[in-house]
CSV table of C-alpha atoms in Angstrom, one decimal:
chain,number,residue,atom,x,y,z
E,1,MET,CA,18.4,4.9,-12.1
E,2,GLN,CA,19.8,1.9,-10.2
E,3,SER,CA,17.3,0.1,-8.0
E,4,ASN,CA,19.6,-0.1,-5.0
E,5,GLU,CA,19.7,3.7,-4.9
E,6,LEU,CA,16.1,4.0,-3.8
E,7,ILE,CA,14.2,3.0,-0.7
E,8,ARG,CA,11.4,0.4,-1.3
E,9,PHE,CA,7.9,1.9,-1.5
E,10,ASP,CA,6.5,-0.4,1.2
E,11,TYR,CA,9.2,0.7,3.7
E,12,ALA,CA,8.9,4.4,2.7
E,13,MET,CA,5.1,4.3,3.5
E,14,LYS,CA,5.9,3.1,7.0
E,15,LYS,CA,8.8,5.4,7.8
E,16,LEU,CA,8.9,8.5,5.5
E,17,LEU,CA,5.6,9.2,3.7
E,18,ARG,CA,3.6,9.9,6.9
E,19,ASN,CA,5.3,13.3,7.0
E,20,LYS,CA,2.9,15.9,5.4
E,21,ASN,CA,5.9,17.4,3.6
E,22,ASN,CA,6.2,14.1,1.7
E,23,PHE,CA,2.5,13.6,0.9
E,24,ALA,CA,3.1,14.4,-2.8
E,25,VAL,CA,4.4,10.8,-3.3
E,26,LEU,CA,1.3,9.2,-1.9
E,27,GLU,CA,-1.0,11.8,-3.7
E,28,GLY,CA,0.7,10.9,-7.0
E,29,PHE,CA,0.3,7.1,-6.3
E,30,ILE,CA,-3.4,7.6,-5.6
E,31,GLU,CA,-3.9,9.7,-8.7
E,32,VAL,CA,-2.3,7.1,-11.0
E,33,ILE,CA,-3.7,4.0,-9.4
E,34,LEU,CA,-7.3,5.2,-8.7
E,35,GLU,CA,-7.4,7.9,-11.4
E,36,LYS,CA,-8.5,10.4,-8.8
E,37,LYS,CA,-6.6,13.6,-8.0
E,38,CYS,CA,-6.6,14.4,-4.3
E,39,LYS,CA,-5.0,16.2,-1.4
E,40,ILE,CA,-4.2,14.2,1.6
E,41,GLN,CA,-5.7,15.7,4.8
E,42,ALA,CA,-4.1,13.3,7.3
E,43,ILE,CA,-2.6,9.9,7.9
E,44,LEU,CA,-4.9,8.1,10.3
E,45,GLU,CA,-3.8,5.9,13.1
E,46,SER,CA,-3.4,2.3,11.8
E,47,GLU,CA,-1.3,-0.8,12.1
E,48,GLY,CA,1.4,0.7,9.9
E,49,ASN,CA,2.5,2.8,12.9
E,50,LYS,CA,4.0,-0.3,14.5
E,51,ASP,CA,7.8,-0.3,14.5
E,52,SER,CA,8.6,-4.0,15.2
E,53,GLU,CA,11.3,-5.4,12.9
E,54,ASP,CA,9.3,-8.6,12.6
E,55,ASP,CA,6.1,-6.8,11.6
E,56,LYS,CA,5.2,-8.4,8.3
E,57,PHE,CA,2.2,-6.1,7.5
E,58,ASN,CA,2.2,-2.5,6.6
E,59,ARG,CA,-1.2,-0.7,6.5
E,60,VAL,CA,-1.6,3.0,6.0
E,61,ASP,CA,-5.0,4.7,6.3
E,62,ILE,CA,-5.2,8.0,4.4
E,63,LYS,CA,-7.9,10.7,4.7
E,64,ALA,CA,-8.0,12.6,1.5
E,65,GLN,CA,-10.2,15.2,-0.4
E,66,ASP,CA,-10.8,14.9,-4.1
E,67,GLU,CA,-11.3,17.8,-6.7
E,68,ASN,CA,-15.0,18.0,-5.9
E,69,GLY,CA,-14.3,18.5,-2.2
E,70,GLU,CA,-15.5,15.0,-1.3
E,71,ILE,CA,-13.7,13.3,1.6
E,72,PHE,CA,-12.7,9.7,1.2
E,73,VAL,CA,-10.5,7.2,3.0
E,74,VAL,CA,-7.8,5.2,1.3
E,75,GLU,CA,-6.4,2.1,2.9
E,76,VAL,CA,-3.1,0.9,1.5
E,77,GLN,CA,-1.6,-2.3,2.6
E,78,THR,CA,1.4,-4.4,1.4
E,79,SER,CA,0.9,-7.5,3.5
E,80,ARG,CA,1.8,-11.1,3.2
E,81,TYR,CA,-0.9,-13.2,4.7
E,82,THR,CA,-2.7,-16.5,4.7
E,83,TYR,CA,-6.3,-15.7,4.2
E,84,TYR,CA,-5.2,-12.5,2.5
E,85,LEU,CA,-8.6,-11.6,1.1
E,86,GLU,CA,-10.2,-12.0,4.5
E,87,ARG,CA,-7.5,-9.7,5.9
E,88,ILE,CA,-8.4,-7.1,3.3
E,89,LEU,CA,-12.0,-7.3,4.3
E,90,PHE,CA,-11.1,-6.9,8.0
E,91,GLY,CA,-9.0,-3.9,7.2
E,92,VAL,CA,-11.7,-2.2,5.2
E,93,SER,CA,-14.3,-3.0,7.8
E,94,LYS,CA,-12.1,-1.5,10.5
E,95,ALA,CA,-11.6,1.7,8.4
E,96,VAL,CA,-15.3,2.1,7.9
E,97,VAL,CA,-16.2,1.5,11.6
E,98,GLU,CA,-13.5,3.8,12.9
E,99,GLN,CA,-15.1,6.8,11.1
E,100,ALA,CA,-18.2,6.9,13.4
E,101,SER,CA,-18.8,6.3,17.0
E,102,GLU,CA,-21.9,4.4,18.3
E,103,GLY,CA,-24.9,6.7,18.0
E,104,ASP,CA,-23.4,9.0,15.4
E,105,ASP,CA,-25.1,9.8,12.1
E,106,TYR,CA,-24.1,7.2,9.6
E,107,GLY,CA,-23.9,10.0,7.0
E,108,LYS,CA,-20.5,10.7,8.5
E,109,ILE,CA,-19.1,7.5,7.0
E,110,LYS,CA,-17.1,8.2,3.8
E,111,LYS,CA,-16.3,5.9,0.9
E,112,VAL,CA,-13.3,3.7,1.5
E,113,TYR,CA,-10.8,2.7,-1.3
E,114,SER,CA,-8.7,-0.3,-0.4
E,115,VAL,CA,-5.4,-0.6,-2.4
E,116,SER,CA,-3.4,-3.8,-1.8
E,117,ILE,CA,0.1,-4.2,-3.2
E,118,VAL,CA,0.7,-7.9,-3.3
E,119,TYR,CA,4.4,-8.9,-3.5
E,120,TYR,CA,3.9,-12.6,-4.0
E,121,ASP,CA,2.0,-14.9,-6.4
E,122,PHE,CA,-1.6,-14.3,-5.7
E,123,GLY,CA,-4.7,-15.5,-7.6
E,124,ASP,CA,-5.1,-16.6,-11.2
E,125,GLY,CA,-5.5,-13.9,-13.8
E,126,GLU,CA,-3.9,-12.3,-16.9
E,127,ASP,CA,-3.8,-8.7,-15.6
E,128,TYR,CA,-1.6,-7.1,-12.9
E,129,ILE,CA,-4.2,-4.7,-11.5
E,130,TYR,CA,-7.8,-5.5,-10.6
E,131,ARG,CA,-10.6,-3.2,-9.3
E,132,GLY,CA,-13.9,-4.2,-7.8
E,133,THR,CA,-17.0,-2.5,-6.4
E,134,THR,CA,-20.2,-3.7,-4.8
E,135,GLU,CA,-23.4,-3.6,-6.8
E,136,PHE,CA,-26.9,-4.9,-6.4
E,137,ARG,CA,-28.1,-6.4,-9.7
E,138,GLY,CA,-31.7,-7.4,-10.4
E,139,VAL,CA,-32.2,-11.2,-10.5
E,140,ARG,CA,-34.9,-11.0,-13.2
E,141,LYS,CA,-34.2,-7.8,-15.2
E,142,GLY,CA,-30.4,-7.5,-14.6
E,143,ASP,CA,-30.7,-3.7,-13.7
E,144,ILE,CA,-28.4,-2.1,-11.2
E,145,LEU,CA,-30.1,-0.8,-8.1
E,146,LYS,CA,-29.7,2.9,-7.4
E,147,VAL,CA,-30.1,4.8,-4.2
E,148,SER,CA,-32.9,7.4,-4.2
E,149,ARG,CA,-32.1,10.8,-2.7
E,150,LYS,CA,-34.3,13.7,-1.8
E,151,GLU,CA,-35.2,16.0,-4.6
E,152,GLU,CA,-32.8,19.0,-4.8
E,153,LEU,CA,-33.6,21.5,-2.0
E,154,THR,CA,-33.3,25.3,-2.2
E,155,GLU,CA,-30.4,27.0,-0.5
E,156,GLU,CA,-32.9,28.2,2.2
E,157,GLU,CA,-34.2,24.7,2.8
E,158,LEU,CA,-30.7,23.3,3.0
E,159,ALA,CA,-29.7,26.0,5.5
E,160,VAL,CA,-32.6,25.1,7.7
E,161,GLU,CA,-32.3,21.3,7.5
E,162,LEU,CA,-28.5,20.8,7.3
E,163,GLY,CA,-27.0,24.0,8.6
E,164,LYS,CA,-23.3,24.5,7.5
E,165,ASP,CA,-22.4,20.9,7.0
E,166,GLU,CA,-21.2,21.1,3.4
E,167,SER,CA,-20.7,17.4,3.0
E,168,LYS,CA,-24.4,16.7,3.9
E,169,ARG,CA,-25.5,19.6,1.6
E,170,ARG,CA,-23.7,18.1,-1.3
E,171,ALA,CA,-25.1,14.6,-0.6
E,172,TYR,CA,-28.7,15.9,-0.5
E,173,LYS,CA,-28.2,17.6,-3.8
E,174,LEU,CA,-27.5,14.2,-5.4
E,175,LYS,CA,-30.8,12.9,-6.8
E,176,LYS,CA,-29.5,9.4,-7.4
E,177,GLN,CA,-26.4,7.4,-6.5
E,178,THR,CA,-25.3,3.9,-7.2
E,179,ILE,CA,-24.5,1.6,-4.2
E,180,GLY,CA,-21.0,1.4,-5.6
E,181,ASP,CA,-20.5,5.1,-4.8
E,182,ILE,CA,-21.1,4.3,-1.1
E,183,PHE,CA,-19.7,0.9,-0.5
E,184,PRO,CA,-15.9,0.3,-0.5
E,185,GLU,CA,-13.9,-0.1,-3.7
E,186,TYR,CA,-11.1,-2.6,-3.9
E,187,CYS,CA,-7.9,-2.5,-6.0
E,188,LEU,CA,-5.5,-5.4,-6.1
E,189,ILE,CA,-2.0,-4.9,-7.5
E,190,ARG,CA,-0.2,-8.1,-8.4
E,191,ILE,CA,3.5,-7.2,-8.6
E,192,ASN,CA,4.7,-10.6,-9.9
E,193,ALA,CA,2.2,-10.5,-12.8
E,194,PHE,CA,3.6,-7.2,-14.1
E,195,ARG,CA,6.1,-7.2,-17.0
E,196,PRO,CA,7.9,-3.8,-17.2
E,197,THR,CA,7.5,-1.8,-20.4
E,198,VAL,CA,7.3,1.8,-19.0
E,199,ALA,CA,4.7,2.9,-21.6
E,200,ASN,CA,2.5,5.1,-19.4
E,201,ALA,CA,2.1,6.6,-15.9
E,202,LEU,CA,0.6,3.5,-14.4
E,203,GLU,CA,3.4,1.2,-15.8
E,204,GLU,CA,6.1,3.6,-14.5
E,205,TRP,CA,4.6,3.3,-11.0
E,206,MET,CA,4.4,-0.5,-11.4
E,207,THR,CA,8.0,-0.6,-12.5
E,208,PHE,CA,9.0,1.3,-9.3
E,209,LEU,CA,6.9,-1.0,-7.2
E,210,LYS,CA,8.4,-4.1,-8.8
E,211,ASP,CA,12.0,-3.2,-9.6
E,212,ASN,CA,12.5,-0.2,-7.2
E,213,SER,CA,13.6,2.0,-10.1
E,214,ILE,CA,12.5,5.3,-11.6
E,215,LYS,CA,13.3,6.9,-15.0
E,216,ASP,CA,15.7,9.8,-14.6
E,217,ASP,CA,13.4,11.9,-16.9
E,218,THR,CA,10.1,10.8,-15.3
E,219,THR,CA,7.2,13.3,-15.2
E,220,VAL,CA,4.7,11.0,-13.5
E,221,PRO,CA,2.9,12.4,-10.4
E,222,GLY,CA,4.5,11.1,-7.2
E,223,LEU,CA,7.5,9.6,-8.9
E,224,VAL,CA,9.1,13.0,-9.6
E,225,GLU,CA,9.2,13.6,-5.8
E,226,ALA,CA,10.0,10.0,-4.9
E,227,LYS,CA,13.1,10.0,-7.2
E,228,GLU,CA,14.8,12.5,-4.8
E,229,LEU,CA,13.0,11.9,-1.5
E,230,LEU,CA,13.6,8.1,-1.4
E,231,LYS,CA,17.3,8.1,-2.2
E,232,ARG,CA,19.1,5.8,0.2
E,233,SER,CA,22.0,8.2,0.3
E,234,ASN,CA,19.8,10.6,2.3
E,235,MET,CA,19.6,8.0,5.2
E,236,SER,CA,21.8,8.2,8.3
E,237,LEU,CA,23.8,5.1,9.2
E,238,VAL,CA,21.3,4.1,11.8
E,239,GLU,CA,18.4,4.5,9.4
E,240,ARG,CA,20.2,2.6,6.7
E,241,ASN,CA,20.9,-0.3,9.1
E,242,THR,CA,17.2,-0.4,10.1
E,243,TYR,CA,16.2,-0.4,6.4
E,244,LEU,CA,18.7,-3.3,5.7
E,245,ARG,CA,17.1,-5.3,8.5
E,246,HIS,CA,13.8,-4.7,6.9
E,247,LEU,CA,15.1,-6.1,3.6
E,248,GLU,CA,16.6,-9.1,5.5
E,249,ALA,CA,13.2,-9.9,7.0
E,250,MET,CA,11.5,-9.7,3.6
E,251,GLN,CA,14.3,-11.9,2.1
E,252,ASN,CA,13.9,-14.4,4.9
E,253,GLU,CA,10.2,-14.7,4.3
E,254,LYS,CA,10.6,-15.1,0.5
E,255,SER,CA,13.4,-17.7,0.8
E,256,ALA,CA,11.4,-19.7,3.4
E,257,THR,CA,8.4,-19.9,1.1
E,258,GLN,CA,10.6,-20.8,-1.9
E,259,TYR,CA,12.4,-23.5,0.0
E,260,SER,CA,9.3,-25.0,1.4
E,261,TYR,CA,7.8,-25.4,-2.1
E,262,ALA,CA,11.1,-26.7,-3.5
E,263,SER,CA,11.2,-29.3,-0.8
E,264,GLY,CA,7.7,-30.4,-1.5
E,265,LYS,CA,6.7,-29.3,2.0
E,266,VAL,CA,3.7,-27.3,1.1
E,267,ASP,CA,1.6,-28.8,4.0
E,268,GLY,CA,3.0,-26.3,6.4
E,269,ARG,CA,5.1,-28.7,8.4
E,270,LEU,CA,7.3,-27.0,10.9
E,271,GLU,CA,10.6,-28.5,9.9
E,272,GLY,CA,10.2,-27.3,6.3
E,273,ILE,CA,9.5,-23.8,7.3
E,274,GLU,CA,12.3,-23.7,9.8
E,275,GLU,CA,14.8,-25.0,7.4
E,276,GLY,CA,13.6,-22.5,4.8
E,277,ARG,CA,13.9,-19.7,7.3
E,278,ALA,CA,17.5,-20.7,8.1
E,279,GLU,CA,18.5,-20.8,4.5
E,280,GLY,CA,16.7,-17.5,3.9
E,281,ARG,CA,18.5,-15.9,6.8
E,282,ALA,CA,21.9,-17.0,5.4
E,283,ASP,CA,21.0,-15.6,1.9
E,284,ALA,CA,19.7,-12.4,3.4
E,285,MET,CA,22.8,-11.8,5.6
E,286,ARG,CA,25.0,-12.2,2.5
E,287,GLU,CA,22.8,-9.8,0.5
E,288,MET,CA,22.7,-7.3,3.4
E,289,ALA,CA,26.6,-7.4,3.6
E,290,LYS,CA,26.8,-6.7,-0.2
E,291,LYS,CA,24.6,-3.7,0.2
E,292,MET,CA,26.7,-2.4,3.1
E,293,LEU,CA,29.9,-2.8,1.2
E,294,SER,CA,28.4,-1.1,-1.9
E,295,ASP,CA,27.5,1.8,0.4
E,296,GLY,CA,31.1,2.2,1.4
E,297,MET,CA,31.0,0.5,4.8
E,298,THR,CA,34.2,-1.1,6.0
E,299,LEU,CA,34.6,-4.9,6.2
E,300,GLU,CA,34.6,-4.8,10.0
E,301,LEU,CA,31.4,-2.8,10.2
E,302,ALA,CA,29.7,-4.9,7.5
E,303,ALA,CA,30.6,-8.1,9.6
E,304,LYS,CA,29.3,-6.5,12.8
E,305,TYR,CA,25.9,-5.4,11.4
E,306,SER,CA,25.3,-8.4,9.1
E,307,GLY,CA,26.1,-11.1,11.5
E,308,LEU,CA,28.7,-12.7,9.2
E,309,THR,CA,32.3,-13.4,10.1
E,310,LEU,CA,35.1,-11.4,8.6
E,311,ASP,CA,36.2,-14.4,6.6
E,312,GLU,CA,32.7,-14.7,5.1
E,313,ILE,CA,32.6,-11.0,4.3
E,314,GLU,CA,35.9,-11.2,2.5
E,315,LYS,CA,34.6,-14.0,0.3
E,316,ILE,CA,31.6,-11.9,-1.0
């Protein structure tokens, strides 16, 4: 399938995948990336609800339930940031704090999984996906500290102590639990480090995230639904123009960064960034016009919405 036929995943998360009828795409993504089958219960309020065209971040908080009935919160963000790791930490901390009000039982707080899709060169490493958890390891003996739980109670004792709160009943039945089962878990996906081979479900998802393409005969969870749901041809003219402006903003950011490095102006000086942005805008406007023309838009309309002159459009 051609890449320009599908809507980018980061944009789809912000505009389309919040609808419960479209949860299958996100459920498939979570299943493949975290190796955890789930059903999404709700999309929580988060920064991803912002509609600004200049909004560079895109964070979606998902409340889901796994096969064992456990509730967990998944935070997916596709940001570009200075201090990116600090931004991830802030987002996870916010997702944890928002689960309970002051004075609430801390047992209400559910495990948070943070999945970050990084669309720029980030970190040094040979892999394209990294996962990390928190653990407390003994300084002298090297053992991993576990959390002690009450011995298993009878159903009668559970009923008296915990009532009908099923989540607490399950928690008390656990005799031991590692700290990593409670503290947040992080997953970093480095798009630029991935080299497409399409050998398994994970790599099919990575290919979609990197190249915006899906195999016609895919059977991978989430991609089957995305192949139809995220077709650009399903967009109205207004939706398509909004999407193209999103692509333009991303191209501006990418071109500005590339220009800054190429000019040796990596010290963040204003003139380098501004020149890079100007060059990026020109490239993005031409790319935007090409997409409009490929979608069957007239030369006049392509000129109107891209900001190029008719003469410039005719030269594309």
